[in-house]
Coordinates of C-alpha atoms and ligand atoms in Angstrom, one line a residue:
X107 CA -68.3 28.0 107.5
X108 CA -68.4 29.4 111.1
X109 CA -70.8 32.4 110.9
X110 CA -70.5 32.7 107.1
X111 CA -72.9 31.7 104.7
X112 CA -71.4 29.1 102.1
X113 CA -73.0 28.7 98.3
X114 CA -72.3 25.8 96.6
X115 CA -72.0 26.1 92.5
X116 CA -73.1 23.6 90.5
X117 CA -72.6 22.5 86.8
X118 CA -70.7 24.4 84.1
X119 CA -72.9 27.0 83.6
X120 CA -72.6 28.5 86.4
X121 CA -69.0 27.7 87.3
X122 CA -68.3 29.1 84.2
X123 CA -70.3 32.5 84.8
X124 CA -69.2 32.8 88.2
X125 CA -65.0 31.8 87.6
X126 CA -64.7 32.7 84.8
X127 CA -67.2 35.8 83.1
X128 CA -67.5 37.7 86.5
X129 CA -63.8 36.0 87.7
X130 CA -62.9 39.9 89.0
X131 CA -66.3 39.5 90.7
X132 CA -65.2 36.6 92.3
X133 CA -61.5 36.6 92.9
X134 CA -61.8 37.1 96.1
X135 CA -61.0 34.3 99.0
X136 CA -62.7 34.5 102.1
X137 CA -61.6 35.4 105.8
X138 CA -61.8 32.3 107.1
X139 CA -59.8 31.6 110.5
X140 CA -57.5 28.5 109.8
X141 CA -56.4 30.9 106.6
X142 CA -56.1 34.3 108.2
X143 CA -53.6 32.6 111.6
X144 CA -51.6 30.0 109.0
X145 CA -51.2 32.5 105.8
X146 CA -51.4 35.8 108.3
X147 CA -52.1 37.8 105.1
X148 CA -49.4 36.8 103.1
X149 CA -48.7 35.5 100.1
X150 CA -50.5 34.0 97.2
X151 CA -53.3 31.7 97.8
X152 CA -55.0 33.1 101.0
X153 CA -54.7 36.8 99.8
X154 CA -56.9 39.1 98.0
X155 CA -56.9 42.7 96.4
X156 CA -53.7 44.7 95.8
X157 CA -51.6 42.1 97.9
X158 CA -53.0 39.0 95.9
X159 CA -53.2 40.7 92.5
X160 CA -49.2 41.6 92.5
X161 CA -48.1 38.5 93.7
X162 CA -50.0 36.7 91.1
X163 CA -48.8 38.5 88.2
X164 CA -45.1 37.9 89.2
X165 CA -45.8 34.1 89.7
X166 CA -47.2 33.6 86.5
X167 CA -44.7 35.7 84.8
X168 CA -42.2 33.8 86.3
X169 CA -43.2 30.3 85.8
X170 CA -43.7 31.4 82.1
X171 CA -40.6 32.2 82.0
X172 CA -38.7 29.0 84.1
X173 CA -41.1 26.5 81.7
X174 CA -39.6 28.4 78.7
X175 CA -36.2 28.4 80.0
X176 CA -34.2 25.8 77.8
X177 CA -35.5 22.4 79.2
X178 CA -35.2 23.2 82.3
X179 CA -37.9 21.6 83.9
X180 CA -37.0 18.8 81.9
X181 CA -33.4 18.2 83.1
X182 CA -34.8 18.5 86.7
X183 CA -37.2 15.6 85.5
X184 CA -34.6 13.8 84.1
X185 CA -32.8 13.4 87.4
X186 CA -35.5 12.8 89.1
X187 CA -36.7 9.8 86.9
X188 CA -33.2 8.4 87.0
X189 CA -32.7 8.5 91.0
X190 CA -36.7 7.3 90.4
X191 CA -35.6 4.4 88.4
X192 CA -32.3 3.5 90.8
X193 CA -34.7 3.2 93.3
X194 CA -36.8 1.0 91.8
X195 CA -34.6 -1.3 90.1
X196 CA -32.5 -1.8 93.6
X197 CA -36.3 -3.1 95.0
X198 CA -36.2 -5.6 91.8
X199 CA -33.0 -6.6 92.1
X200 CA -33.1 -7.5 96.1
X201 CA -36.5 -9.8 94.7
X202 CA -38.9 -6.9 96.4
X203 CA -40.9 -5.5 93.2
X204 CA -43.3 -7.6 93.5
X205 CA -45.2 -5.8 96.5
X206 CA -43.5 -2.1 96.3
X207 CA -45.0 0.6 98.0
X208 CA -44.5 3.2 95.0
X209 CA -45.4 6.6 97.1
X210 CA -42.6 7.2 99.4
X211 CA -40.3 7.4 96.2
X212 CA -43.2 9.1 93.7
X213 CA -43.7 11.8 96.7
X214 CA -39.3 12.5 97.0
X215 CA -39.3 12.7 93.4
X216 CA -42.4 15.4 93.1
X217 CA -40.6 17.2 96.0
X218 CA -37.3 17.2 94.6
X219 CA -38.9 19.3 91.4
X220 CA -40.7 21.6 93.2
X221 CA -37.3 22.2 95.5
X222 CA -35.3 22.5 92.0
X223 CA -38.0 24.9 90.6
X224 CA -38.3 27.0 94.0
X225 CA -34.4 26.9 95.1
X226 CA -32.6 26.4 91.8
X227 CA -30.8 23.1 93.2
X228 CA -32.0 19.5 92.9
X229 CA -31.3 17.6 95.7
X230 CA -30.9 13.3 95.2
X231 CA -33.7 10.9 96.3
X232 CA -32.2 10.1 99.2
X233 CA -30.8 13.0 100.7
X234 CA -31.5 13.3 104.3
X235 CA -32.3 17.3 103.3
X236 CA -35.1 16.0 100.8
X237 CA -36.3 13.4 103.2
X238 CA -36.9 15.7 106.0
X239 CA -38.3 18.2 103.7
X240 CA -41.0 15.5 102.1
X241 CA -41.9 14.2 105.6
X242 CA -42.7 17.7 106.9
X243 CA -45.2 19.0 103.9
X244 CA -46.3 15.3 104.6
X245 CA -46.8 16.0 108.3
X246 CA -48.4 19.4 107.8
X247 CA -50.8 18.6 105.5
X248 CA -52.2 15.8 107.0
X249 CA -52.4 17.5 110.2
X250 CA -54.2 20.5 108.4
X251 CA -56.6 17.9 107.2
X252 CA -58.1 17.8 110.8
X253 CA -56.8 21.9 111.8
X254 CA -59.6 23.0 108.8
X255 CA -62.1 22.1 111.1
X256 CA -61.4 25.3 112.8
X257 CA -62.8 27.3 109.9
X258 CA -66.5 25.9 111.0
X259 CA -66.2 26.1 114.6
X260 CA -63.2 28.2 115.5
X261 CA -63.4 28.5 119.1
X262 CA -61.9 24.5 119.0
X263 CA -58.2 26.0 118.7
X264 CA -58.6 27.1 122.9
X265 CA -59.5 23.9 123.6
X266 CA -56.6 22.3 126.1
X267 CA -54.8 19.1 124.1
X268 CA -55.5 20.6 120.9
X269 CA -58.1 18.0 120.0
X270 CA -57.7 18.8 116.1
X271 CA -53.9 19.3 115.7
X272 CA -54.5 23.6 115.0
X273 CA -51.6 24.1 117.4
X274 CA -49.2 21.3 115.9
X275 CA -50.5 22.5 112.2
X276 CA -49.1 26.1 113.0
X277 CA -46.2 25.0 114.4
X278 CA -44.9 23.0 111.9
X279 CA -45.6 25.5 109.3
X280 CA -43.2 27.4 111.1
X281 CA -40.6 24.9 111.3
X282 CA -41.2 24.2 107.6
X283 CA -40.4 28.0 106.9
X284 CA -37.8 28.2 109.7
X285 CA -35.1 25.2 109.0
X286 CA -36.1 24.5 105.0
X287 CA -36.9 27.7 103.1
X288 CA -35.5 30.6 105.3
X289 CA -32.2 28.5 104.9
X290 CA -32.3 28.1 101.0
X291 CA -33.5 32.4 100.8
X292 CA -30.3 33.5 102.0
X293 CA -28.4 31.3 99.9
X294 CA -30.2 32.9 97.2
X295 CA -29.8 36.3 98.3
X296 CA -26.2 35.8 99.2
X297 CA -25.9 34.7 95.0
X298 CA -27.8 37.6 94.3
X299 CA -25.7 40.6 96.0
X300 CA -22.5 38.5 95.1
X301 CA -23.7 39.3 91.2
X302 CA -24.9 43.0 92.0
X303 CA -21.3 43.4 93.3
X304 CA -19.7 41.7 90.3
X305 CA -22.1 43.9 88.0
X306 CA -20.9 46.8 90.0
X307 CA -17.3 46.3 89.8
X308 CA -18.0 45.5 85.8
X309 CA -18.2 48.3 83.9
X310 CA -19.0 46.5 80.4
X311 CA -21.7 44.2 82.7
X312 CA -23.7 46.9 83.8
X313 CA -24.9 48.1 80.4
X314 CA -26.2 44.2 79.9
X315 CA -28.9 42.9 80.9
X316 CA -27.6 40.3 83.3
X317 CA -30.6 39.5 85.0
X318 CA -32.8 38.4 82.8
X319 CA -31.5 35.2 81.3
X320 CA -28.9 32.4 82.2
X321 CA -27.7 33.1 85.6
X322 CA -28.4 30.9 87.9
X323 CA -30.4 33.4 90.5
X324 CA -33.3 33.8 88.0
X325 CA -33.3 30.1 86.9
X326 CA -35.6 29.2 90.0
X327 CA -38.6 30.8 90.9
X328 CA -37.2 32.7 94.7
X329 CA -34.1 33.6 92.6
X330 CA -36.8 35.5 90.5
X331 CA -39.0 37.1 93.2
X332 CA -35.8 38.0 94.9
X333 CA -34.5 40.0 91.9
X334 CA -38.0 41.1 90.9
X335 CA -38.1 42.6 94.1
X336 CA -34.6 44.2 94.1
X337 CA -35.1 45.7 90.9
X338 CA -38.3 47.7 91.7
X339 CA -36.4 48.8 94.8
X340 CA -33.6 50.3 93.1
X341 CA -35.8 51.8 90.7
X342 CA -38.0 53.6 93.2
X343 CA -41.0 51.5 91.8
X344 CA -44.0 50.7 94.8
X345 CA -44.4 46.9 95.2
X346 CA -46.1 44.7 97.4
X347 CA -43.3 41.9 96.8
X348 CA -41.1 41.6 100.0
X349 CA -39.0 39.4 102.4
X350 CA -42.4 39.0 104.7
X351 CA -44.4 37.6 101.6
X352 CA -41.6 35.4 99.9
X353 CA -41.4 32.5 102.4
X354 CA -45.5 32.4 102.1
X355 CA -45.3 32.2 98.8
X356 CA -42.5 29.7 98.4
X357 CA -44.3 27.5 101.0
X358 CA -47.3 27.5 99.0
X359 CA -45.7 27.0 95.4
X360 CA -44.2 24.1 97.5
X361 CA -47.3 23.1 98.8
X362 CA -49.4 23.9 95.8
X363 CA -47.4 21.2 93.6
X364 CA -46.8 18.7 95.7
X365 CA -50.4 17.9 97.1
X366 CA -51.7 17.9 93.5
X367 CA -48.9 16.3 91.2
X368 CA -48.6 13.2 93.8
X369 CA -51.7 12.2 94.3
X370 CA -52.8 12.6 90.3
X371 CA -49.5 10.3 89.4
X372 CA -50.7 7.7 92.5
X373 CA -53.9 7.8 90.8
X374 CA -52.3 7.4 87.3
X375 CA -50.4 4.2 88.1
X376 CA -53.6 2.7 89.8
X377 CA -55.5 3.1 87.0
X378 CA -53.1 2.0 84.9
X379 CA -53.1 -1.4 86.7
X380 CA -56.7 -1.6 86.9
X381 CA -57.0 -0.6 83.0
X382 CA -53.6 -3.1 81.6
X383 CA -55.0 -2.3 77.9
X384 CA -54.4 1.2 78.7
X385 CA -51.1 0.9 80.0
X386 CA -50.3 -0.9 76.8
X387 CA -51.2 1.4 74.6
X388 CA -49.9 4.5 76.1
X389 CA -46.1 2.6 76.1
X390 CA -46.6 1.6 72.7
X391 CA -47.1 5.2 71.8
X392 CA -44.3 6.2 73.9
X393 CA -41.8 3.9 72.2
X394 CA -42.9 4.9 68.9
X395 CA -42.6 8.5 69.4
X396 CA -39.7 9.2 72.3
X397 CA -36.5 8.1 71.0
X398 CA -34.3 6.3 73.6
X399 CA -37.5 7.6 75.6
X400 CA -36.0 11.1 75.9
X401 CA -38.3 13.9 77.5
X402 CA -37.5 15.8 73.9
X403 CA -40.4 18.5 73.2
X404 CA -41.0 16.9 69.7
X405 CA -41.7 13.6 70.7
X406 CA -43.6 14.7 73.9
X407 CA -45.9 16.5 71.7
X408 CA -46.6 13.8 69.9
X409 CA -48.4 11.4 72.3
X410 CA -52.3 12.4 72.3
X411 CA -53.3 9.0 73.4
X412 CA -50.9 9.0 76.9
X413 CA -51.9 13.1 77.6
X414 CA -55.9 11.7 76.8
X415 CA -54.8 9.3 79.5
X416 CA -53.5 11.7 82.4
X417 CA -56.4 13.8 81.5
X418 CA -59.2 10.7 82.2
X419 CA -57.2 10.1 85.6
X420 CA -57.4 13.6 86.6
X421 CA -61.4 13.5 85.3
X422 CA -61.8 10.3 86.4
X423 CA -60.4 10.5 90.3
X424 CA -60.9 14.3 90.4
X425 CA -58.0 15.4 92.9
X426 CA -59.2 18.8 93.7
X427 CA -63.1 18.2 93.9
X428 CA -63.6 21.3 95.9
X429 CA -61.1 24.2 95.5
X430 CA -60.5 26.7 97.3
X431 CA -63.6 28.9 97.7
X432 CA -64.1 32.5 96.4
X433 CA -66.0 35.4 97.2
X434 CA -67.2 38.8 96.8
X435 CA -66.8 42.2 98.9
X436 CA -70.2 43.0 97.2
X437 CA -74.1 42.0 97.8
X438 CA -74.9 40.1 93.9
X439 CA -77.2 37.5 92.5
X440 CA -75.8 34.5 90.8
X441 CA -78.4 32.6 88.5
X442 CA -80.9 34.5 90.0
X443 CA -80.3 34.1 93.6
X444 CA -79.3 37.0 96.0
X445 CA -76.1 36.4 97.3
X446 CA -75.1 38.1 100.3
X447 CA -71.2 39.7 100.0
X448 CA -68.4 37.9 102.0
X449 CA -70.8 34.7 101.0
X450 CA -67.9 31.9 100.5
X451 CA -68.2 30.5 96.7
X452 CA -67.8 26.2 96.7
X453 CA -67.7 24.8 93.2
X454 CA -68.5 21.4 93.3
X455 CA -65.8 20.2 90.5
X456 CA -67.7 16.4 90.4
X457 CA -70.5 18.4 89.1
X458 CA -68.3 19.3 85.8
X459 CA -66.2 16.1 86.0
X460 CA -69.3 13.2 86.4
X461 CA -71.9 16.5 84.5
X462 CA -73.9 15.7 81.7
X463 CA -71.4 17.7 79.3
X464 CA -69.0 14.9 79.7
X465 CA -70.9 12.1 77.5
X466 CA -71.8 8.7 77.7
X467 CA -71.6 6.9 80.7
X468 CA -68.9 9.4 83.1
X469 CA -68.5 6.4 85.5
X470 CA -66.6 4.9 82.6
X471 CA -62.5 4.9 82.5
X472 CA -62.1 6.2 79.3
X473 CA -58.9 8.6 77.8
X474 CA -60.6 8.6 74.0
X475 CA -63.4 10.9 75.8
X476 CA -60.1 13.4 75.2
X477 CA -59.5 12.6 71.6
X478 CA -60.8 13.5 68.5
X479 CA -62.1 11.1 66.0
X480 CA -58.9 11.5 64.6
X481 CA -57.0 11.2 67.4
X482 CA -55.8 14.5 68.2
X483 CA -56.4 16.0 71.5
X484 CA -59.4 17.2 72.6
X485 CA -60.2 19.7 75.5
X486 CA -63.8 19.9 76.2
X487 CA -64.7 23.1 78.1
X488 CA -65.9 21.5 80.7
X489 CA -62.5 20.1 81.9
X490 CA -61.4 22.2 84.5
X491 CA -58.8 20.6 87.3
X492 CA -56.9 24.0 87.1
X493 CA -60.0 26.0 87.4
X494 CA -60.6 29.1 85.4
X495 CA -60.8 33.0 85.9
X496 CA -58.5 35.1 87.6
X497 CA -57.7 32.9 90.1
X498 CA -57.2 29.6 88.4
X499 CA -53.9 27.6 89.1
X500 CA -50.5 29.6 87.7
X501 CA -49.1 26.1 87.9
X502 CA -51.0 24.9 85.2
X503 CA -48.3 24.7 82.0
X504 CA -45.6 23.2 84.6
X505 CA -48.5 20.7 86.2
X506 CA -48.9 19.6 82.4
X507 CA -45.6 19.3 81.5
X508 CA -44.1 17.7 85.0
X509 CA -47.3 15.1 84.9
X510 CA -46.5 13.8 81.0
X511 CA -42.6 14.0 81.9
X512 CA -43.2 11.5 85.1
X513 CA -46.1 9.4 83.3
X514 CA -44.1 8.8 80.5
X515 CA -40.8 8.1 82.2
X516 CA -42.1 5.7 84.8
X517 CA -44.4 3.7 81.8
X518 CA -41.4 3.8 79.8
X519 CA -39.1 1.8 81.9
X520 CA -41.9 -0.2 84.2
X521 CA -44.7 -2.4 83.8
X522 CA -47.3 -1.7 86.8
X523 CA -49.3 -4.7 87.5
X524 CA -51.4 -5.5 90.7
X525 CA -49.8 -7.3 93.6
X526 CA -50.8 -11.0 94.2
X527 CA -51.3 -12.3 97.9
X528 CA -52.1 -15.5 98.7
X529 CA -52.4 -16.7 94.8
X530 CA -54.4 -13.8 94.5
X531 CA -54.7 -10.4 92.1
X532 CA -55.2 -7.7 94.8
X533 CA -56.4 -4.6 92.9
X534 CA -55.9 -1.3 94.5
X535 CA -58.7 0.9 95.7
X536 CA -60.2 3.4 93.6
X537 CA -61.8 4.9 96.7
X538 CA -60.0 8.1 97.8
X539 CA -59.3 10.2 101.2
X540 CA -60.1 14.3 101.1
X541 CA -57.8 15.8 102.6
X542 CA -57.1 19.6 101.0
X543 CA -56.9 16.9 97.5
X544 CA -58.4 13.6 96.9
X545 CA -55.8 11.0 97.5
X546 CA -56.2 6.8 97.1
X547 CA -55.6 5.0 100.5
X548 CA -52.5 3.5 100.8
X549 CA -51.6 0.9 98.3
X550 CA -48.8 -1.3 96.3
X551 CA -47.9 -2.3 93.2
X552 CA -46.0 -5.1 91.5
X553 CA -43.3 -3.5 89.5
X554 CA -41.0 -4.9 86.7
X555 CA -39.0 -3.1 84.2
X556 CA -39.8 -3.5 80.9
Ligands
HEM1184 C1 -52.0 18.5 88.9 C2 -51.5 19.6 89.3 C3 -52.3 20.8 89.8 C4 -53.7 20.9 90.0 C5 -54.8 19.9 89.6 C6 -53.9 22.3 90.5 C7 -55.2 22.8 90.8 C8 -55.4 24.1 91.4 C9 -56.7 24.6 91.7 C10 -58.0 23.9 91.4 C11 -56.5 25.8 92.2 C12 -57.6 26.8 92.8 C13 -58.0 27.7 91.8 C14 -59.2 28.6 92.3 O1 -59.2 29.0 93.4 O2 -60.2 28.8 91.5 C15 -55.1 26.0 92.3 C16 -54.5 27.2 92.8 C17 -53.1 27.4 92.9 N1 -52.1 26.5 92.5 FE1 -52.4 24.7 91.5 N2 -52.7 22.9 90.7 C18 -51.7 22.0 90.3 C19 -50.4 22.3 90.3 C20 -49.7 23.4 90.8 C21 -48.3 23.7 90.7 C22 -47.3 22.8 90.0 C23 -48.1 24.9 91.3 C24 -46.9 25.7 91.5 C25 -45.9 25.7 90.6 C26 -49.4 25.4 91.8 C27 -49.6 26.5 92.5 C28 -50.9 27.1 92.8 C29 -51.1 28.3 93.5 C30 -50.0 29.3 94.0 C31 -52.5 28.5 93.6 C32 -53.2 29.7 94.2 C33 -53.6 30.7 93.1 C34 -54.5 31.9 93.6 O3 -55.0 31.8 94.7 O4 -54.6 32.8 92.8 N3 -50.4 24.4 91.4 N4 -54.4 25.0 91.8

């Protein structure tokens, strides 16, 4: 990449040994210049040492601790399904589900989580605020697809017209933190000093614990950081968490969910119209076990063969084929070879995904591949979309739980079915676009509540 040497790792030996074994070895990410001028040192995924190591143990804490609060996640799933549903069903009613472009609504419904989660307010489907907001990520990552080029030859950003969109990429990450999140961090931190002042003038509240549990500041993940970061203050305590590191984080929690839970539920409805037995089965399950097909945590944890399912789609389509790469501040060997430090790390996730490990036939569609002969759930060790070691996804439990939520809710009330043009079944592509994920080209579905 540029001047720096690039390994790739291959297999789950060796992903394993060098994520996961010698993860501190590794947890590094490397300089590279499309990260250093976009990230500028802050915030979570593009940081290492001290900065990095803070910052990650305050976003996993808190996402812990928002997944745990009292179904949170699920009422914000709820609403989404429901405005999900309305939009759907006014497409069917006008006569227009027969052809429906699905990922406008799927992408407003991801973003409108990850908003609720970030900001502690869910905005509706169609709200010009959520609109905006979708169609600027959308903007910015797609214009970052062609800014990365930059990392392997970065004197391309002086070129005159910005041939690969590095000075639009930066620019709209500064809109992005200038007119959505800067506005919804002082809303936050207006709530926040209103309570400290209540808690001052309250002589009973300041012996309680206020900020821990139930108001509304800490039930979002900025409220959190905000009084995280408050708290140390007051009590004299160092910390890297700060009002120059927030927004970066934010951005890339954003970010972070909504270029991976999108394109893994596009995938999961095009697979599920390529593979109708599947579909089938997975609603049957879901109408046995989810009464009035309520997101309730006892029913959700009862449907192995629909989680076996959104585990072969992730398998199966492999959305993040290359993560981010790693590396390490000190010469080393890996499986015998001498590996410079500062050498970027590439693990080749197709390598675990289509390995040997994964059984007969990989090329196959398959969820009982994640099932036990009894049909319970099976993780293999080999199954890593979150990655492993220190610096594998902190997303992961709310990933899990938002992917069921939305794969059960959409199968529950619609039948996905491909389009027909001209008397004909048109399929959609299993062939996918890298971007920063692996996404399927543009497609449509015909939908039909069941
Ligand atoms: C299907 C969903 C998701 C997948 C497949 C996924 C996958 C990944 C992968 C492979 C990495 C790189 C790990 C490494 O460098 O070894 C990562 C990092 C990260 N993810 Fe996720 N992710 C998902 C959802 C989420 C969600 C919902 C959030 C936020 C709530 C999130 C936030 C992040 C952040 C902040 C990082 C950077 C961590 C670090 O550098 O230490 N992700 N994710």
């Amino acid at each position: 990449m540029g001047t720096m040497p690039v390994v790739f790792i291959n297999g789950y030996d060796v992903v394993h040994e060098v994520l996961h074994v010698r993860g501190a070895e590794f947890a590094q990410r490397p300089q590279t210049f499309i990260a250093d001028r976009l990230a500028d040192h802050k915030g979570l995924l593009n940081t290492s040492g001290h900065v990095w190591t803070e910052q990650k143990q305050n976003i996993v804490k808190t996402l812990r601790k928002l997944t745990a609060a009292g179904g949170l996640l699920e009422r914000y799933m709820e609403t989404a399904l429901n405005n999900l549903a309305d939009n759907f069903n006014c497409l069917i009613q006008k006569g227009e589900g027969g052809q429906v472009d699905v990922a406008p609504v799927l992408k407003r419904s991801v973003c409108s989580i990850s908003f609720a989660m970030a900001y502690g307010r869910q905005l509706d489907l169609n709200s010009d605020l959520l609109l905006s907001y979708t169609e600027m990520i959308e903007q910015f990552l797609g214009c970052l697809n062609m800014a990365v080029m930059t990392t392997f030859i970065p004197y391309i950003h002086l070129l005159p017209k910005d041939p690969v969109g590095y000075r639009k990429c930066k620019k709209l990450s500064l809109t992005i933190e200038r007119d959505f999140v800067t506005p919804e961090l002082e809303r936050l931190a207006k709530v926040q000093s209103n309570k400290m002042y209540a808690k001052d003038q309250t002589p009973q509240a300041s012996n309680n614990n206020s900020s821990s549990n139930g108001s509304p500041s800490t039930l979002c993940f900025a409220g959190a950081y905000i009084e995280e970061m408050n708290d140390k203050r007051r009590k004299d305590i160092s910390t890297i968490l700060s009002d120059e590191h927030l927004p970066k984080t934010i951005s890339e929690i954003m970010l972070g969910s909504f270029d991976t839970i999108t394109p893994t539920l596009e995938w999961f409805l095009i697979y599920m119209t390529h593979h109708q037995d599947v579909q089938k089965r997975c609603r049957q399950e879901i109408h046995k076990f989810l009464a009035n097909d309520s997101l309730d945590a006892s029913g959700i944890s009862q449907l192995a063969y629909t989680r076996a399912t959104i585990m072969e789609v992730q398998r199966h389509a492999n959305i993040v084929p290359m993560p981010p790469c790693h590396t390490s501040d000190k010469d080393t060997h890996i499986n015998g070879y001498f590996i410079p430090k500062n050498t970027a790390i590439m693990t080749n996730m197709d390598s675990l995904m289509m390995g040997p490990e994964v059984g007969d036939d990989p090329t196959e569609f398959r969820p009982e591949r994640f099932l036990t002969e009894d049909g319970r759930p099976f993780y293999p060790k080999w199954f890593l979309p979150y990655s492993t070691g220190k610096r594998m996804c902190p997303g992961v439990s709310i990933a899990k739980k938002e992917l069921l939520g939305l794969a059960v809710g959409l199968l529950s009330k619609f039948h996905f079915s491909a389009p027909v043009v001209e008397g004909k079944e048109v399929l959609p592509s299993l062939v996918g676009v890298m971007g920063l994920t692996k996404a399927p080209l543009p497609f449509k579905l015909c939908v039909q509540s069941v």
